[in-house]
């Protein structure tokens, strides 16, 4: 438990200059301009400038640039004396030659990283005396894709008043997210999109429906409710993992800072969100995102996290989903708690029974009936439109020959496109089911998905056996069955194969990640904007979803 009586910090508020319309009419994608973050040496600020904002304006004025059109953010807390602006290469060269400029770095796009957990971790029940309120009054700032405020996991029943130290708020002019959406659980919600708007959509403006903290991706809602979701009885994903859902700290308050979109998160927006969270008075910062390993001075998360930790804020970040490759982890700064992904003792067993008598165990979250009860369906593999193309083995879009797969179960190799997309491709081609087989690259670890058609995911050994069978028998056939939810699976926890790991390339003397946490097949809140697969064709809706990935971007390949 964090100490709740902290001295109030006199923090400068983030200055948000330049309107969205001004940004749209400023330096654009077609003129060679790009967004850069300029770090100044605060010790060299001339005394005539009353504020850092005035100093930032002066630098742009000296380049004959209109700050109202070119300045995106002026930072004072997360990255002291830094600013983000739209600049041409000639402007960058001039700034780098200035003695007060410490460094200039181009705005980078960082990827998102994507129930049973409390009992598996032997956390006490929420209402037990030793639970100490489940983190009551701890304020967790979540930087992600926003939140879906109607999620029952953001219910505030039983919570007391918002802590007096909280200085944040909900957006007042956000589309489809009035301040009334906030409550005693979701106490803050803001959106930062200037970096994305100016360069993030190839220079396009952010559409009005996205200019709010509302989560149209699902990742932010899932991570926020994994951390601090309220106690919700009768939770499940279409019947799977049914029970009482709760976050790790169900009594904690959530402040959401939308800095990410489906394409990723721009560093200028991340720094702006971290700055606002620091100024608002959060106790914990949670970021399930990060790019490749880079020097700490160039890493926006490391820079902002250092400012946060200096103010007593705990910063927790995901290690990434690029395992099992060595030196694949991100968020390596010593002042960050870097969290890897581990398994739970819960599985969702499913089975593929072949015509040769073999039955292969796998996993699935398909919510319908089994396929072939009492009979079997033809099983096919590599039935593509183009002869000799391996793309059909991967069930890539537009590669399957409908005449060859209609009414049959299709064997698809894992990799390249998302797992649920493969099922969609099979369904669109007329297939009735899918066996999703790991290759040597993905090994034995399988991930459960809520597929659009009956589908079973199997490990590499089973995948190889099924490939041999279908390639040697012209009349290969299979039936698929689904066994619901299995508990007390052993061994657990196990480090997930996809969890990024060391050695630490940035700080070799430092062992990372620091800890692992449940990150495989986690049930938590979900957006009402998408079905559980995240595919546009998925018309199903669920208040909860089961995802894997870190806690980071859902692992989808």
Short mmCIF file of C-alpha atoms in Angstrom, two decimals, residues 7-530:
data_model
loop_
_atom_site.label_atom_id
_atom_site.label_comp_id
_atom_site.label_asym_id
_atom_site.label_seq_id
_atom_site.Cartn_x
_atom_site.Cartn_y
_atom_site.Cartn_z
CA UNK A 7 3.07 16.57 0.61
CA UNK A 8 1.30 18.41 -2.15
CA UNK A 9 3.66 19.09 -5.01
CA UNK A 10 3.61 22.49 -6.66
CA UNK A 11 3.49 21.27 -10.23
CA UNK A 12 3.20 23.44 -13.30
CA UNK A 13 0.29 22.58 -15.55
CA UNK A 14 0.91 21.30 -19.04
CA UNK A 15 0.45 24.12 -21.54
CA UNK A 16 -1.56 22.94 -24.52
CA UNK A 17 -1.14 25.42 -27.34
CA UNK A 18 -2.28 25.52 -30.94
CA UNK A 19 -5.79 24.41 -31.77
CA UNK A 20 -6.58 21.34 -33.82
CA UNK A 21 -7.62 23.53 -36.73
CA UNK A 22 -4.33 25.41 -36.54
CA UNK A 23 -2.43 22.15 -36.57
CA UNK A 24 -4.29 21.02 -39.64
CA UNK A 25 -3.32 24.18 -41.48
CA UNK A 26 0.32 24.11 -40.32
CA UNK A 27 3.26 22.09 -41.58
CA UNK A 28 1.77 18.97 -43.08
CA UNK A 29 2.77 15.59 -44.37
CA UNK A 30 3.47 16.81 -47.87
CA UNK A 31 5.94 19.62 -47.09
CA UNK A 32 8.73 17.52 -45.59
CA UNK A 33 7.93 18.56 -42.03
CA UNK A 34 7.83 16.09 -39.17
CA UNK A 35 7.21 16.26 -35.44
CA UNK A 36 10.28 16.54 -33.24
CA UNK A 37 10.80 16.72 -29.49
CA UNK A 38 13.34 19.40 -28.60
CA UNK A 39 15.07 19.05 -25.23
CA UNK A 40 16.50 22.29 -23.84
CA UNK A 41 18.98 22.73 -20.99
CA UNK A 42 16.87 24.33 -18.22
CA UNK A 43 19.97 25.85 -16.64
CA UNK A 44 20.45 27.97 -19.74
CA UNK A 45 17.00 29.57 -19.81
CA UNK A 46 17.53 33.34 -20.10
CA UNK A 47 16.01 35.27 -17.20
CA UNK A 48 13.87 37.57 -19.41
CA UNK A 49 11.63 34.60 -20.26
CA UNK A 50 9.07 34.33 -17.48
CA UNK A 51 8.07 30.76 -18.37
CA UNK A 52 9.37 27.85 -20.37
CA UNK A 53 6.52 28.44 -22.81
CA UNK A 54 7.87 31.91 -23.61
CA UNK A 55 11.31 30.36 -24.14
CA UNK A 56 9.86 27.73 -26.47
CA UNK A 57 8.05 30.43 -28.44
CA UNK A 58 11.31 32.35 -28.78
CA UNK A 59 13.07 29.36 -30.35
CA UNK A 60 10.30 29.01 -32.92
CA UNK A 61 10.17 32.75 -33.54
CA UNK A 62 13.91 32.68 -34.27
CA UNK A 63 13.20 30.10 -36.98
CA UNK A 64 10.43 32.31 -38.44
CA UNK A 65 7.85 29.74 -37.36
CA UNK A 66 4.45 30.67 -35.98
CA UNK A 67 4.11 28.91 -32.58
CA UNK A 68 0.32 28.80 -32.96
CA UNK A 69 0.77 26.57 -36.01
CA UNK A 70 3.93 24.63 -35.22
CA UNK A 71 4.04 24.08 -31.44
CA UNK A 72 2.21 20.92 -30.34
CA UNK A 73 3.16 20.61 -26.68
CA UNK A 74 5.20 22.57 -24.17
CA UNK A 75 6.44 20.32 -21.36
CA UNK A 76 7.44 21.45 -17.87
CA UNK A 77 7.15 18.35 -15.67
CA UNK A 78 7.55 15.06 -17.54
CA UNK A 79 10.32 16.44 -19.76
CA UNK A 80 11.47 19.72 -18.19
CA UNK A 81 12.14 22.49 -20.72
CA UNK A 82 11.20 20.32 -23.71
CA UNK A 83 8.69 21.02 -26.45
CA UNK A 84 7.21 19.16 -29.42
CA UNK A 85 6.86 20.97 -32.73
CA UNK A 86 6.44 20.46 -36.46
CA UNK A 87 9.82 21.20 -38.05
CA UNK A 88 11.65 20.93 -41.35
CA UNK A 89 15.14 19.35 -41.51
CA UNK A 90 16.68 22.82 -41.80
CA UNK A 91 14.96 23.86 -38.56
CA UNK A 92 16.27 20.76 -36.82
CA UNK A 93 19.82 21.48 -37.94
CA UNK A 94 19.60 25.05 -36.65
CA UNK A 95 18.24 23.94 -33.29
CA UNK A 96 20.91 21.28 -32.84
CA UNK A 97 23.53 23.99 -33.34
CA UNK A 98 22.02 26.16 -30.60
CA UNK A 99 24.00 26.03 -27.31
CA UNK A 100 20.83 25.79 -25.19
CA UNK A 101 19.53 22.74 -27.06
CA UNK A 102 20.51 19.46 -25.43
CA UNK A 103 19.06 17.18 -28.11
CA UNK A 104 16.42 16.93 -30.83
CA UNK A 105 14.66 13.63 -31.60
CA UNK A 106 11.99 12.83 -34.14
CA UNK A 107 8.63 11.80 -32.75
CA UNK A 108 8.44 8.00 -32.87
CA UNK A 109 5.48 5.64 -32.98
CA UNK A 110 5.62 3.10 -30.14
CA UNK A 111 3.51 -0.07 -30.29
CA UNK A 112 0.90 -1.08 -27.75
CA UNK A 113 1.87 -4.19 -25.83
CA UNK A 114 -1.94 -5.91 -24.72
CA UNK A 115 -11.18 -13.09 -13.08
CA UNK A 116 -8.81 -15.77 -12.06
CA UNK A 117 -5.71 -13.71 -11.40
CA UNK A 118 -6.40 -12.58 -7.80
CA UNK A 119 -7.15 -16.07 -6.49
CA UNK A 120 -4.23 -17.58 -8.40
CA UNK A 121 -1.92 -14.99 -6.79
CA UNK A 122 -3.45 -15.83 -3.38
CA UNK A 123 -4.69 -12.29 -2.90
CA UNK A 124 -7.29 -12.07 -0.12
CA UNK A 125 -10.94 -11.59 -1.04
CA UNK A 126 -11.84 -7.97 -1.57
CA UNK A 127 -14.01 -7.88 1.58
CA UNK A 128 -11.49 -9.70 3.79
CA UNK A 129 -9.97 -7.64 6.63
CA UNK A 130 -6.44 -8.31 5.39
CA UNK A 131 -7.28 -6.98 1.95
CA UNK A 132 -7.00 -3.41 3.29
CA UNK A 133 -9.64 -2.17 0.89
CA UNK A 134 -8.05 -3.57 -2.25
CA UNK A 135 -5.92 -0.48 -2.82
CA UNK A 136 -8.55 2.01 -1.68
CA UNK A 137 -7.65 5.59 -2.60
CA UNK A 138 -4.58 4.64 -4.62
CA UNK A 139 -4.83 6.55 -7.90
CA UNK A 140 -3.60 4.59 -10.93
CA UNK A 141 -2.90 6.56 -14.08
CA UNK A 142 -3.25 4.36 -17.17
CA UNK A 143 -1.74 5.59 -20.44
CA UNK A 144 -3.31 3.59 -23.25
CA UNK A 145 -6.14 3.70 -25.80
CA UNK A 146 -8.63 5.23 -23.37
CA UNK A 147 -11.52 3.54 -21.58
CA UNK A 148 -15.08 2.37 -22.20
CA UNK A 149 -16.75 4.11 -19.23
CA UNK A 150 -19.94 2.02 -19.36
CA UNK A 151 -17.97 -1.14 -18.48
CA UNK A 152 -19.30 -2.63 -15.23
CA UNK A 153 -15.68 -2.88 -14.12
CA UNK A 154 -15.75 0.90 -13.68
CA UNK A 155 -18.64 0.72 -11.22
CA UNK A 156 -18.11 2.78 -8.07
CA UNK A 157 -20.41 1.07 -5.57
CA UNK A 158 -18.96 1.19 -2.07
CA UNK A 159 -16.23 3.70 -2.83
CA UNK A 160 -15.81 6.81 -0.73
CA UNK A 161 -15.14 10.36 -1.90
CA UNK A 162 -12.42 11.03 -4.44
CA UNK A 163 -9.12 11.62 -2.60
CA UNK A 164 -8.68 15.32 -1.84
CA UNK A 165 -5.19 15.32 -3.35
CA UNK A 166 -6.61 14.57 -6.82
CA UNK A 167 -6.23 17.55 -9.13
CA UNK A 168 -7.40 16.00 -12.40
CA UNK A 169 -10.70 15.96 -14.25
CA UNK A 170 -12.67 14.46 -17.10
CA UNK A 171 -12.64 15.98 -20.56
CA UNK A 172 -15.21 18.76 -20.83
CA UNK A 173 -15.48 19.01 -24.61
CA UNK A 174 -14.90 15.41 -25.62
CA UNK A 175 -17.02 13.71 -28.25
CA UNK A 176 -19.30 11.04 -26.76
CA UNK A 177 -17.60 11.31 -23.36
CA UNK A 178 -19.26 13.97 -21.17
CA UNK A 179 -17.79 14.59 -17.70
CA UNK A 180 -20.73 12.69 -16.20
CA UNK A 181 -19.11 9.49 -17.48
CA UNK A 182 -16.59 9.78 -14.66
CA UNK A 183 -17.49 8.62 -11.16
CA UNK A 184 -15.83 7.60 -7.89
CA UNK A 185 -13.93 4.79 -9.69
CA UNK A 186 -13.07 6.44 -13.01
CA UNK A 187 -12.03 9.82 -11.63
CA UNK A 188 -10.22 11.21 -14.67
CA UNK A 189 -10.19 10.80 -18.44
CA UNK A 190 -8.22 12.88 -20.92
CA UNK A 191 -7.07 12.47 -24.54
CA UNK A 192 -3.80 13.61 -26.16
CA UNK A 193 -3.73 13.34 -29.92
CA UNK A 194 -1.71 16.25 -31.32
CA UNK A 195 1.30 14.09 -32.16
CA UNK A 196 -0.92 11.54 -33.85
CA UNK A 197 -3.02 14.18 -35.60
CA UNK A 198 -0.04 16.05 -37.04
CA UNK A 199 1.98 13.07 -38.15
CA UNK A 200 0.27 9.96 -36.90
CA UNK A 201 -2.25 9.38 -39.63
CA UNK A 202 0.16 10.30 -42.41
CA UNK A 203 -0.59 13.89 -41.49
CA UNK A 204 -4.35 13.42 -41.32
CA UNK A 205 -6.53 14.92 -38.66
CA UNK A 206 -8.00 12.71 -35.98
CA UNK A 207 -11.67 12.04 -36.67
CA UNK A 208 -14.09 13.69 -34.27
CA UNK A 209 -15.27 10.38 -32.80
CA UNK A 210 -11.72 9.65 -31.64
CA UNK A 211 -11.01 13.06 -30.10
CA UNK A 212 -12.08 11.80 -26.70
CA UNK A 213 -10.92 9.35 -24.02
CA UNK A 214 -13.41 6.75 -25.29
CA UNK A 215 -11.73 3.46 -26.12
CA UNK A 216 -12.57 2.12 -29.58
CA UNK A 217 -9.74 -0.42 -29.48
CA UNK A 218 -10.32 -2.34 -26.23
CA UNK A 219 -6.71 -2.47 -25.07
CA UNK A 220 -6.97 0.47 -22.68
CA UNK A 221 -10.17 -0.78 -21.06
CA UNK A 222 -8.66 -4.24 -20.64
CA UNK A 223 -5.42 -3.00 -19.03
CA UNK A 224 -7.17 -0.48 -16.76
CA UNK A 225 -9.67 -3.02 -15.44
CA UNK A 226 -6.98 -5.67 -15.05
CA UNK A 227 -5.25 -3.26 -12.69
CA UNK A 228 -8.18 -1.75 -10.83
CA UNK A 229 -11.48 -3.16 -12.07
CA UNK A 230 -14.38 -3.25 -9.64
CA UNK A 231 -15.81 -6.50 -8.31
CA UNK A 232 -18.31 -7.82 -10.90
CA UNK A 233 -20.25 -11.02 -10.27
CA UNK A 234 -21.25 -13.24 -13.16
CA UNK A 235 -18.49 -12.07 -15.48
CA UNK A 236 -17.40 -14.15 -18.46
CA UNK A 237 -16.47 -14.05 -22.12
CA UNK A 238 -19.46 -15.67 -23.80
CA UNK A 239 -19.50 -18.29 -21.04
CA UNK A 240 -15.75 -18.80 -20.68
CA UNK A 241 -13.90 -18.03 -17.41
CA UNK A 242 -17.21 -17.38 -15.67
CA UNK A 243 -17.13 -16.12 -12.11
CA UNK A 244 -16.47 -12.90 -10.23
CA UNK A 245 -14.12 -10.53 -12.02
CA UNK A 246 -11.97 -8.02 -10.15
CA UNK A 247 -8.82 -6.08 -10.76
CA UNK A 248 -5.67 -6.48 -8.74
CA UNK A 249 -6.66 -3.42 -6.68
CA UNK A 250 -10.46 -3.17 -6.91
CA UNK A 251 -10.58 -0.28 -4.45
CA UNK A 252 -8.16 1.86 -6.44
CA UNK A 253 -9.21 4.83 -8.56
CA UNK A 254 -8.51 4.99 -12.30
CA UNK A 255 -7.34 8.02 -14.26
CA UNK A 256 -7.25 7.30 -17.99
CA UNK A 257 -4.96 9.15 -20.38
CA UNK A 258 -5.62 8.28 -24.00
CA UNK A 259 -2.31 8.56 -25.84
CA UNK A 260 -2.61 5.56 -28.17
CA UNK A 261 -4.59 4.53 -31.22
CA UNK A 262 -4.82 1.20 -33.03
CA UNK A 263 -1.68 2.07 -34.99
CA UNK A 264 0.31 2.82 -31.83
CA UNK A 265 1.34 5.73 -29.64
CA UNK A 266 3.42 8.78 -30.54
CA UNK A 267 6.10 9.78 -28.05
CA UNK A 268 4.99 13.42 -28.02
CA UNK A 269 1.50 12.37 -26.91
CA UNK A 270 2.93 9.93 -24.36
CA UNK A 271 5.01 12.68 -22.74
CA UNK A 272 1.96 14.96 -22.69
CA UNK A 273 -0.10 12.27 -20.99
CA UNK A 274 2.63 11.53 -18.44
CA UNK A 275 2.96 15.24 -17.70
CA UNK A 276 -0.77 15.59 -17.07
CA UNK A 277 -0.81 12.48 -14.88
CA UNK A 278 2.05 13.79 -12.76
CA UNK A 279 0.35 17.16 -12.38
CA UNK A 280 -2.98 15.49 -11.57
CA UNK A 281 -1.52 13.63 -8.59
CA UNK A 282 -1.54 9.94 -9.53
CA UNK A 283 0.24 7.46 -7.26
CA UNK A 284 1.02 4.88 -9.93
CA UNK A 285 1.62 5.16 -13.67
CA UNK A 286 0.88 2.08 -15.78
CA UNK A 287 2.03 1.87 -19.40
CA UNK A 288 1.51 -1.26 -21.47
CA UNK A 289 3.44 0.01 -24.47
CA UNK A 290 6.99 0.66 -25.63
CA UNK A 291 9.27 0.63 -28.62
CA UNK A 292 12.62 -0.99 -29.27
CA UNK A 293 15.61 -0.64 -27.00
CA UNK A 294 17.03 2.88 -27.22
CA UNK A 295 19.32 5.11 -25.13
CA UNK A 296 17.47 6.30 -22.06
CA UNK A 297 17.91 9.94 -23.04
CA UNK A 298 15.96 9.26 -26.25
CA UNK A 299 13.31 7.04 -24.67
CA UNK A 300 10.21 9.17 -23.96
CA UNK A 301 8.86 6.69 -21.42
CA UNK A 302 12.16 6.63 -19.53
CA UNK A 303 12.35 10.43 -19.54
CA UNK A 304 8.80 10.85 -18.26
CA UNK A 305 9.16 8.01 -15.77
CA UNK A 306 12.24 9.62 -14.23
CA UNK A 307 10.30 12.83 -13.63
CA UNK A 308 7.45 10.79 -12.11
CA UNK A 309 9.64 8.74 -9.75
CA UNK A 310 11.33 11.91 -8.53
CA UNK A 311 7.87 12.93 -7.32
CA UNK A 312 7.20 9.65 -5.56
CA UNK A 313 5.13 8.04 -8.31
CA UNK A 314 5.62 4.34 -9.04
CA UNK A 315 5.96 3.62 -12.76
CA UNK A 316 5.12 0.13 -14.03
CA UNK A 317 5.65 -0.84 -17.67
CA UNK A 318 5.32 -4.01 -19.70
CA UNK A 319 8.46 -5.78 -20.89
CA UNK A 320 7.04 -6.43 -24.36
CA UNK A 321 5.77 -9.34 -26.46
CA UNK A 322 8.85 -10.10 -28.56
CA UNK A 323 10.03 -13.25 -26.80
CA UNK A 324 11.55 -15.72 -26.77
CA UNK A 325 14.23 -13.76 -28.64
CA UNK A 326 17.09 -12.67 -26.36
CA UNK A 327 17.54 -8.97 -25.56
CA UNK A 328 14.01 -8.28 -26.76
CA UNK A 329 12.73 -6.43 -23.71
CA UNK A 330 11.87 -2.73 -23.59
CA UNK A 331 11.28 -0.25 -20.77
CA UNK A 332 14.68 -1.05 -19.30
CA UNK A 333 15.32 2.05 -17.17
CA UNK A 334 16.29 1.26 -13.56
CA UNK A 335 13.57 3.56 -12.21
CA UNK A 336 10.83 1.60 -14.01
CA UNK A 337 9.27 -1.61 -12.69
CA UNK A 338 9.42 -3.80 -15.81
CA UNK A 339 6.81 -6.57 -15.85
CA UNK A 340 7.00 -9.76 -17.90
CA UNK A 341 4.09 -12.09 -18.71
CA UNK A 342 3.36 -15.37 -16.96
CA UNK A 343 0.63 -17.99 -17.20
CA UNK A 344 -2.30 -18.68 -14.90
CA UNK A 345 -3.48 -22.09 -13.74
CA UNK A 346 -6.44 -21.83 -16.10
CA UNK A 347 -6.85 -23.19 -19.61
CA UNK A 348 -9.61 -23.46 -22.20
CA UNK A 349 -9.14 -26.98 -23.58
CA UNK A 350 -10.28 -27.98 -27.04
CA UNK A 351 -9.59 -31.06 -29.16
CA UNK A 352 -9.01 -32.00 -32.78
CA UNK A 353 -9.85 -35.68 -33.39
CA UNK A 354 -8.36 -36.97 -36.66
CA UNK A 355 -9.66 -39.70 -38.90
CA UNK A 356 -6.55 -41.82 -38.17
CA UNK A 357 -7.54 -42.15 -34.51
CA UNK A 358 -5.23 -39.46 -33.12
CA UNK A 359 -6.67 -36.76 -30.88
CA UNK A 360 -4.68 -33.58 -30.36
CA UNK A 361 -5.32 -31.29 -27.40
CA UNK A 362 -5.29 -27.55 -27.89
CA UNK A 363 -7.14 -24.43 -26.79
CA UNK A 364 -10.04 -22.31 -27.97
CA UNK A 365 -12.56 -19.71 -26.82
CA UNK A 366 -15.04 -20.52 -29.58
CA UNK A 367 -18.47 -19.98 -28.02
CA UNK A 368 -20.56 -22.35 -30.16
CA UNK A 369 -21.08 -26.09 -30.44
CA UNK A 370 -18.46 -28.58 -31.48
CA UNK A 371 -18.02 -29.60 -35.09
CA UNK A 372 -18.62 -33.17 -36.19
CA UNK A 373 -20.33 -34.68 -33.16
CA UNK A 374 -20.61 -38.34 -34.16
CA UNK A 375 -19.06 -37.67 -37.55
CA UNK A 376 -16.09 -35.92 -39.12
CA UNK A 377 -15.53 -33.22 -41.71
CA UNK A 378 -12.97 -33.22 -44.53
CA UNK A 379 -9.65 -31.63 -43.52
CA UNK A 380 -7.60 -29.73 -46.12
CA UNK A 381 -4.29 -27.84 -46.16
CA UNK A 382 -2.59 -25.45 -48.58
CA UNK A 383 -5.57 -25.18 -50.91
CA UNK A 384 -4.68 -21.88 -52.48
CA UNK A 385 -5.68 -19.94 -55.55
CA UNK A 386 -2.06 -19.83 -56.72
CA UNK A 387 -0.25 -23.15 -57.03
CA UNK A 388 2.99 -23.36 -55.10
CA UNK A 389 2.27 -20.33 -52.90
CA UNK A 390 2.84 -20.79 -49.18
CA UNK A 391 0.48 -17.92 -48.40
CA UNK A 392 -2.45 -20.32 -48.41
CA UNK A 393 -0.75 -22.36 -45.68
CA UNK A 394 -0.92 -19.23 -43.54
CA UNK A 395 -4.53 -18.58 -44.59
CA UNK A 396 -3.71 -15.07 -45.71
CA UNK A 397 -6.53 -12.90 -47.02
CA UNK A 398 -7.50 -13.72 -50.59
CA UNK A 399 -5.32 -16.84 -50.86
CA UNK A 400 -7.76 -19.71 -50.29
CA UNK A 401 -9.54 -21.43 -53.16
CA UNK A 402 -13.20 -21.41 -52.17
CA UNK A 403 -13.95 -24.41 -54.39
CA UNK A 404 -11.36 -26.45 -52.46
CA UNK A 405 -12.29 -25.42 -48.90
CA UNK A 406 -16.06 -24.96 -48.97
CA UNK A 407 -17.72 -27.17 -46.37
CA UNK A 408 -14.36 -28.34 -45.00
CA UNK A 409 -12.07 -27.74 -42.03
CA UNK A 410 -8.89 -25.90 -43.02
CA UNK A 411 -5.48 -26.40 -41.40
CA UNK A 412 -3.72 -23.02 -41.08
CA UNK A 413 -0.15 -22.34 -40.00
CA UNK A 414 0.36 -19.72 -37.31
CA UNK A 415 2.24 -16.55 -38.26
CA UNK A 416 2.17 -13.48 -40.55
CA UNK A 417 -1.45 -12.42 -40.02
CA UNK A 418 -3.46 -12.50 -36.81
CA UNK A 419 -4.85 -15.77 -35.51
CA UNK A 420 -8.47 -14.60 -35.56
CA UNK A 421 -8.03 -13.15 -39.04
CA UNK A 422 -7.11 -16.62 -40.31
CA UNK A 423 -10.44 -17.91 -39.08
CA UNK A 424 -12.21 -15.06 -40.80
CA UNK A 425 -10.41 -15.89 -44.07
CA UNK A 426 -11.47 -19.52 -43.79
CA UNK A 427 -15.07 -18.57 -43.06
CA UNK A 428 -15.23 -16.12 -45.98
CA UNK A 429 -13.97 -18.86 -48.31
CA UNK A 430 -16.74 -21.20 -47.17
CA UNK A 431 -14.79 -23.29 -44.68
CA UNK A 432 -16.67 -24.61 -41.65
CA UNK A 433 -13.80 -24.88 -39.17
CA UNK A 434 -10.09 -24.35 -38.60
CA UNK A 435 -7.17 -26.09 -36.96
CA UNK A 436 -4.57 -23.43 -36.16
CA UNK A 437 -1.17 -25.12 -35.94
CA UNK A 438 1.97 -23.68 -34.41
CA UNK A 439 5.22 -23.95 -36.31
CA UNK A 440 8.69 -24.47 -34.88
CA UNK A 441 9.00 -20.70 -34.54
CA UNK A 442 6.00 -20.43 -32.21
CA UNK A 443 6.73 -23.66 -30.32
CA UNK A 444 4.33 -25.41 -27.98
CA UNK A 445 2.67 -22.41 -26.37
CA UNK A 446 -0.83 -21.76 -27.68
CA UNK A 447 -3.13 -18.82 -27.05
CA UNK A 448 -6.90 -19.06 -26.78
CA UNK A 449 -9.02 -16.91 -29.09
CA UNK A 450 -12.74 -16.25 -29.48
CA UNK A 451 -12.84 -17.31 -33.13
CA UNK A 452 -15.65 -16.57 -35.57
CA UNK A 453 -15.98 -20.25 -36.48
CA UNK A 454 -15.16 -23.54 -34.74
CA UNK A 455 -11.37 -23.53 -34.31
CA UNK A 456 -8.74 -25.30 -32.22
CA UNK A 457 -5.18 -24.01 -31.72
CA UNK A 458 -2.48 -26.66 -31.22
CA UNK A 459 1.25 -26.65 -30.48
CA UNK A 460 4.08 -27.33 -32.91
CA UNK A 461 4.34 -31.09 -32.27
CA UNK A 462 0.64 -31.63 -32.82
CA UNK A 463 0.78 -29.28 -35.78
CA UNK A 464 3.51 -31.34 -37.42
CA UNK A 465 1.55 -34.56 -36.84
CA UNK A 466 -1.61 -33.08 -38.35
CA UNK A 467 0.32 -31.77 -41.37
CA UNK A 468 1.81 -35.21 -41.99
CA UNK A 469 -1.64 -36.76 -41.76
CA UNK A 470 -3.40 -34.37 -44.14
CA UNK A 471 -0.55 -34.45 -46.67
CA UNK A 472 -0.48 -38.26 -46.72
CA UNK A 473 -4.23 -38.97 -46.77
CA UNK A 474 -6.40 -37.55 -49.55
CA UNK A 475 -9.46 -38.32 -47.43
CA UNK A 476 -8.23 -36.70 -44.21
CA UNK A 477 -10.99 -35.72 -41.81
CA UNK A 478 -11.39 -34.20 -38.36
CA UNK A 479 -13.90 -33.28 -35.68
CA UNK A 480 -13.51 -30.38 -33.24
CA UNK A 481 -14.76 -30.24 -29.66
CA UNK A 482 -14.62 -27.65 -26.88
CA UNK A 483 -14.37 -28.40 -23.17
CA UNK A 484 -15.00 -25.01 -21.55
CA UNK A 485 -12.79 -23.78 -18.71
CA UNK A 486 -10.25 -25.91 -16.82
CA UNK A 487 -8.76 -24.79 -13.49
CA UNK A 488 -5.77 -25.87 -11.39
CA UNK A 489 -3.63 -26.49 -14.46
CA UNK A 490 0.00 -27.26 -13.63
CA UNK A 491 2.73 -26.13 -13.83
CA UNK A 492 1.85 -22.50 -13.24
CA UNK A 493 3.01 -19.84 -13.34
CA UNK A 494 5.35 -20.25 -16.28
CA UNK A 495 7.01 -17.39 -18.14
CA UNK A 496 5.11 -16.96 -21.39
CA UNK A 497 7.15 -17.74 -24.49
CA UNK A 498 6.16 -14.41 -26.03
CA UNK A 499 7.26 -12.43 -22.98
CA UNK A 500 10.26 -10.24 -23.84
CA UNK A 501 13.45 -10.96 -21.93
CA UNK A 502 17.06 -9.90 -21.40
CA UNK A 503 19.93 -9.47 -21.47
CA UNK A 504 19.41 -5.73 -21.09
CA UNK A 505 21.06 -4.07 -24.10
CA UNK A 506 20.59 -0.53 -22.80
CA UNK A 507 21.83 -1.02 -19.23
CA UNK A 508 23.74 -4.35 -19.31
CA UNK A 509 24.47 -4.25 -15.58
CA UNK A 510 20.75 -4.31 -14.77
CA UNK A 511 18.69 -7.51 -14.79
CA UNK A 512 15.24 -7.10 -16.34
CA UNK A 513 12.34 -7.72 -16.26
CA UNK A 514 11.93 -7.13 -12.53
CA UNK A 515 8.89 -9.38 -12.03
CA UNK A 516 6.34 -11.38 -13.99
CA UNK A 517 2.61 -11.11 -13.63
CA UNK A 518 -0.41 -12.88 -15.11
CA UNK A 519 -0.39 -12.05 -18.82
CA UNK A 520 -1.89 -15.06 -20.62
CA UNK A 521 -5.63 -15.51 -21.17
CA UNK A 522 -6.68 -12.72 -18.79
CA UNK A 523 -10.36 -11.86 -18.36
CA UNK A 524 -11.01 -8.12 -17.95
CA UNK A 525 -13.28 -5.34 -19.18
CA UNK A 526 -13.74 -4.67 -22.88
CA UNK A 527 -14.94 -1.96 -25.21
CA UNK A 528 -18.48 -1.91 -26.53
CA UNK A 529 -17.16 -0.75 -29.88
CA UNK A 530 -15.74 -4.10 -31.01
#
